[in-house]
Amino acid sequence: MTTEPTPIPGPAPRAFFFDVDGTLVSHRTKRVPPSTVDALRELRRRGCKVFVATGRSMPEFGYLPLDELAFDGYVLVGGQEARDAEGRVVFTDPIVGHDLEVLRGEFSARRRPILFYESDRLYLNLVNDHVRRVEGDVSTPVPPLGEPDGSPVLKAIVYQTDDEAADLMARLPGCKPTRWHAGAFDVVPVRGGKVAGIRALLERYGIAPEETMAFGDGENDAEMLSFARTGVAVAASDPAARAAADVVCGDIDEDGIARALEGFGLL
């Protein structure tokens, strides 16, 4: 791993995947830096495919500060869904069977805050001050309360630490946790994660993994950064993301993404 982006040997990447929170969108300024906007536009002008790879769902894009950007596709809900540029679902991988029943039971028992993600809906079983703090840290409105209606559940968010939720995860043999906050983590199928959604989009567009670059900052980005030909962790990333990355670039508020792309010889 290096902190100095250098020109990439061989063919340039054709597909770029960007995490949203803490990567494209700054937690400090609550916006995408202008240099990043310009850089992504230039990548697309040069014929590259630019995708997001996020734990967010499509309904959440209504309040994310991404209006200045256009994307060629979306890896959503932590990789459990993928959509094309027009928003059409091209891949989905919900939680099923025993694990879903356990999660539904915990959701109904309301012993801990749990958020369910469906393709077009997300809803909590309860709201407390901890939930408000976590969502405030990522500049997100507290999701509404709701109840399952039989629609597929793509992922769950548990608003607890690893120790607090150890009893729950022990009863979910078909799922794995991916943490994105000290006080909350995603629950997705063991085969899931962002790489599953990325593979679906690469197949749809006829792009090989060797033609990819990915940027991220969280523990839930580590597999994506390891999978891409070149994985880039932004400054102040989670240790797991830094360990998985090939390069650590500068702070996003100091033009880190644009400077990295320039250093790679891609702009």
XYZ file of C-alpha atoms in Angstrom:
267
model
C 0.000 0.000 0.000
C 1.218 3.474 -0.855
C 0.086 7.024 -0.207
C 1.416 8.346 -3.498
C -0.761 7.653 -6.576
C 1.409 6.965 -9.607
C 0.506 6.354 -13.257
C -1.191 2.986 -13.743
C 0.642 0.620 -16.107
C -1.325 -1.003 -18.890
C -4.840 -0.127 -20.032
C -6.654 2.556 -18.042
C -9.637 1.492 -15.892
C -13.005 1.524 -17.647
C -15.219 1.428 -14.548
C -14.995 3.434 -11.326
C -16.950 2.656 -8.150
C -17.366 5.262 -5.413
C -18.739 4.894 -1.925
C -20.974 7.838 -0.979
C -20.799 8.694 2.735
C -17.312 9.801 3.692
C -15.988 9.269 0.169
C -18.006 11.339 -2.285
C -19.916 13.265 0.374
C -17.889 14.945 3.100
C -19.135 14.467 6.663
C -17.793 17.923 7.482
C -19.212 20.029 4.650
C -22.218 17.778 3.830
C -21.506 18.088 0.099
C -19.416 16.670 -2.733
C -16.275 18.788 -3.200
C -16.331 20.736 -6.499
C -13.038 19.122 -7.519
C -14.635 15.685 -7.175
C -17.655 16.754 -9.242
C -15.340 17.980 -12.010
C -13.211 14.824 -11.858
C -16.161 12.427 -12.194
C -17.597 14.452 -15.055
C -14.267 14.264 -16.848
C -14.066 10.494 -16.370
C -17.464 10.099 -18.011
C -16.523 12.544 -20.791
C -13.577 10.266 -21.545
C -15.910 7.285 -21.925
C -15.449 5.688 -18.499
C -18.348 4.244 -16.521
C -18.876 5.883 -13.129
C -20.911 4.026 -10.504
C -21.834 4.520 -6.876
C -21.416 1.632 -4.435
C -23.246 2.502 -1.250
C -25.203 1.164 1.671
C -27.964 3.593 0.731
C -31.126 2.694 -1.167
C -32.536 4.498 -4.184
C -35.219 6.338 -2.131
C -32.452 7.939 -0.051
C -30.939 9.628 -3.093
C -33.716 12.211 -2.798
C -31.906 13.952 0.062
C -28.266 13.159 -0.736
C -26.276 16.099 -2.203
C -25.533 14.320 -5.486
C -27.604 16.434 -7.879
C -24.539 17.674 -9.758
C -23.443 14.155 -10.654
C -24.685 11.581 -13.159
C -23.990 7.876 -12.770
C -23.951 4.908 -15.119
C -25.369 2.601 -12.483
C -25.871 2.019 -8.801
C -24.695 -0.615 -6.343
C -27.197 -0.117 -3.526
C -28.144 -1.390 -0.065
C -24.600 -2.561 0.626
C -24.482 -4.592 -2.594
C -27.839 -6.345 -2.217
C -29.302 -4.510 -5.195
C -27.910 -3.075 -8.427
C -29.621 -0.700 -10.841
C -28.704 0.656 -14.245
C -28.426 4.334 -15.158
C -32.197 4.580 -15.599
C -32.826 3.130 -12.143
C -34.020 -0.283 -13.357
C -33.207 -3.151 -10.996
C -30.752 -5.586 -12.619
C -29.745 -7.578 -9.529
C -31.164 -8.295 -6.097
C -30.149 -10.660 -3.297
C -32.481 -10.522 -0.267
C -32.173 -12.155 3.142
C -34.213 -15.367 3.167
C -35.165 -18.442 5.168
C -34.208 -18.937 8.804
C -32.223 -15.693 8.991
C -35.145 -13.628 7.769
C -37.455 -15.226 10.325
C -35.021 -14.482 13.147
C -34.674 -10.863 12.040
C -38.430 -10.442 11.743
C -38.829 -11.831 15.261
C -36.242 -9.410 16.631
C -37.815 -6.550 14.719
C -41.210 -7.283 16.276
C -39.789 -7.814 19.792
C -38.300 -4.291 19.773
C -35.473 -5.237 22.109
C -33.036 -3.219 19.996
C -33.360 -0.695 17.152
C -33.422 -2.429 13.752
C -33.894 -0.851 10.338
C -35.188 -2.955 7.429
C -34.302 -2.090 3.843
C -36.559 -3.103 0.977
C -36.002 -2.030 -2.621
C -38.242 1.027 -2.372
C -38.871 1.348 1.363
C -36.949 1.492 4.641
C -38.447 1.509 8.129
C -37.467 1.209 11.799
C -38.997 -0.788 14.606
C -38.181 1.873 17.230
C -36.395 5.208 17.588
C -34.208 6.278 20.509
C -31.440 8.809 21.143
C -28.778 6.372 19.925
C -30.502 6.032 16.551
C -30.787 9.813 16.303
C -27.062 10.251 17.025
C -25.975 7.645 14.497
C -28.153 9.051 11.718
C -27.057 12.572 12.597
C -23.429 11.542 12.177
C -24.100 10.653 8.526
C -26.412 13.629 7.921
C -29.465 11.424 7.464
C -33.051 12.006 8.588
C -34.248 9.387 11.051
C -36.148 6.793 8.964
C -39.869 6.318 9.632
C -41.352 3.629 11.795
C -43.001 0.779 9.908
C -43.840 -2.898 9.728
C -42.870 -5.680 7.301
C -45.505 -6.350 4.653
C -44.006 -9.474 3.081
C -41.774 -7.628 0.595
C -38.190 -8.914 0.280
C -35.809 -7.561 2.926
C -32.464 -6.730 1.322
C -30.563 -5.887 4.491
C -31.000 -4.886 8.111
C -29.180 -2.282 10.149
C -28.684 -3.045 13.821
C -27.970 0.021 15.973
C -25.625 -1.632 18.459
C -21.962 -2.467 19.003
C -20.549 -5.885 18.126
C -20.662 -6.992 21.759
C -24.244 -5.820 22.250
C -25.418 -7.693 19.157
C -23.339 -10.857 19.551
C -26.385 -12.865 20.639
C -28.296 -11.851 17.512
C -25.496 -12.586 15.039
C -25.012 -16.027 16.629
C -28.548 -16.847 15.476
C -27.951 -15.673 11.884
C -25.688 -18.349 10.337
C -26.530 -17.244 6.792
C -25.629 -13.598 7.376
C -22.575 -11.488 8.127
C -22.107 -8.043 9.700
C -20.410 -5.137 7.910
C -19.824 -2.117 10.114
C -20.098 1.469 8.862
C -20.381 3.278 12.227
C -19.138 2.581 15.752
C -22.737 2.226 16.856
C -24.387 0.510 13.886
C -23.734 -2.207 11.310
C -25.350 -3.806 8.282
C -26.575 -7.397 8.240
C -26.408 -8.974 4.772
C -26.231 -12.550 3.431
C -22.812 -14.171 3.801
C -22.449 -14.184 0.003
C -23.442 -10.512 -0.128
C -21.691 -7.174 0.146
C -20.795 -4.514 -2.373
C -18.785 -6.894 -4.545
C -21.924 -8.893 -5.361
C -23.617 -5.816 -6.818
C -20.424 -4.722 -8.566
C -20.111 -8.088 -10.310
C -23.675 -7.756 -11.587
C -22.985 -4.359 -13.164
C -19.671 -5.453 -14.640
C -21.382 -8.395 -16.275
C -24.155 -6.173 -17.622
C -21.682 -3.760 -19.221
C -19.105 -6.340 -20.314
C -16.296 -5.004 -18.123
C -13.675 -7.201 -16.457
C -12.660 -6.821 -12.794
C -9.162 -6.004 -14.056
C -10.600 -2.833 -15.611
C -11.917 -1.345 -12.348
C -10.958 1.189 -9.714
C -12.810 1.734 -6.424
C -12.770 4.457 -3.761
C -14.067 3.977 -0.204
C -13.516 4.717 3.461
C -15.480 2.268 5.622
C -15.136 -1.266 6.889
C -17.980 -2.160 4.527
C -15.795 -0.965 1.609
C -12.883 -3.300 2.347
C -14.024 -6.169 0.100
C -14.722 -3.740 -2.735
C -11.272 -2.147 -2.428
C -9.634 -5.574 -2.431
C -11.711 -6.749 -5.403
C -10.982 -3.807 -7.711
C -7.805 -3.774 -9.753
C -6.912 -0.599 -7.861
C -8.521 0.091 -4.498
C -8.181 3.586 -3.059
C -8.948 4.400 0.577
C -9.507 8.072 1.337
C -7.685 9.718 4.246
C -9.015 8.901 7.741
C -10.496 5.618 6.456
C -11.385 2.711 8.701
C -8.320 0.492 9.316
C -9.969 -2.370 7.414
C -10.394 -0.170 4.331
C -6.811 1.039 4.519
C -5.514 -2.521 4.855
C -7.510 -3.665 1.813
C -6.558 -0.719 -0.412
C -3.633 -0.422 -2.801
C -3.367 3.335 -2.240
C -4.461 5.821 0.416
C -5.282 9.203 -1.097
C -5.666 12.619 0.510
C -8.616 14.042 2.417
C -11.743 14.490 0.314
C -12.060 18.093 1.544
C -8.548 18.759 0.285
C -9.260 17.523 -3.263
C -7.987 14.039 -2.408
C -10.034 12.154 -5.002
C -9.261 14.526 -7.865
C -5.573 14.626 -6.966
C -5.431 10.831 -6.831
C -7.020 10.494 -10.264
C -4.517 13.022 -11.606
C -1.669 11.121 -9.968
C -2.856 7.913 -11.621
C -2.657 9.717 -14.967
C -6.411 9.417 -15.546
C -7.274 13.130 -15.780
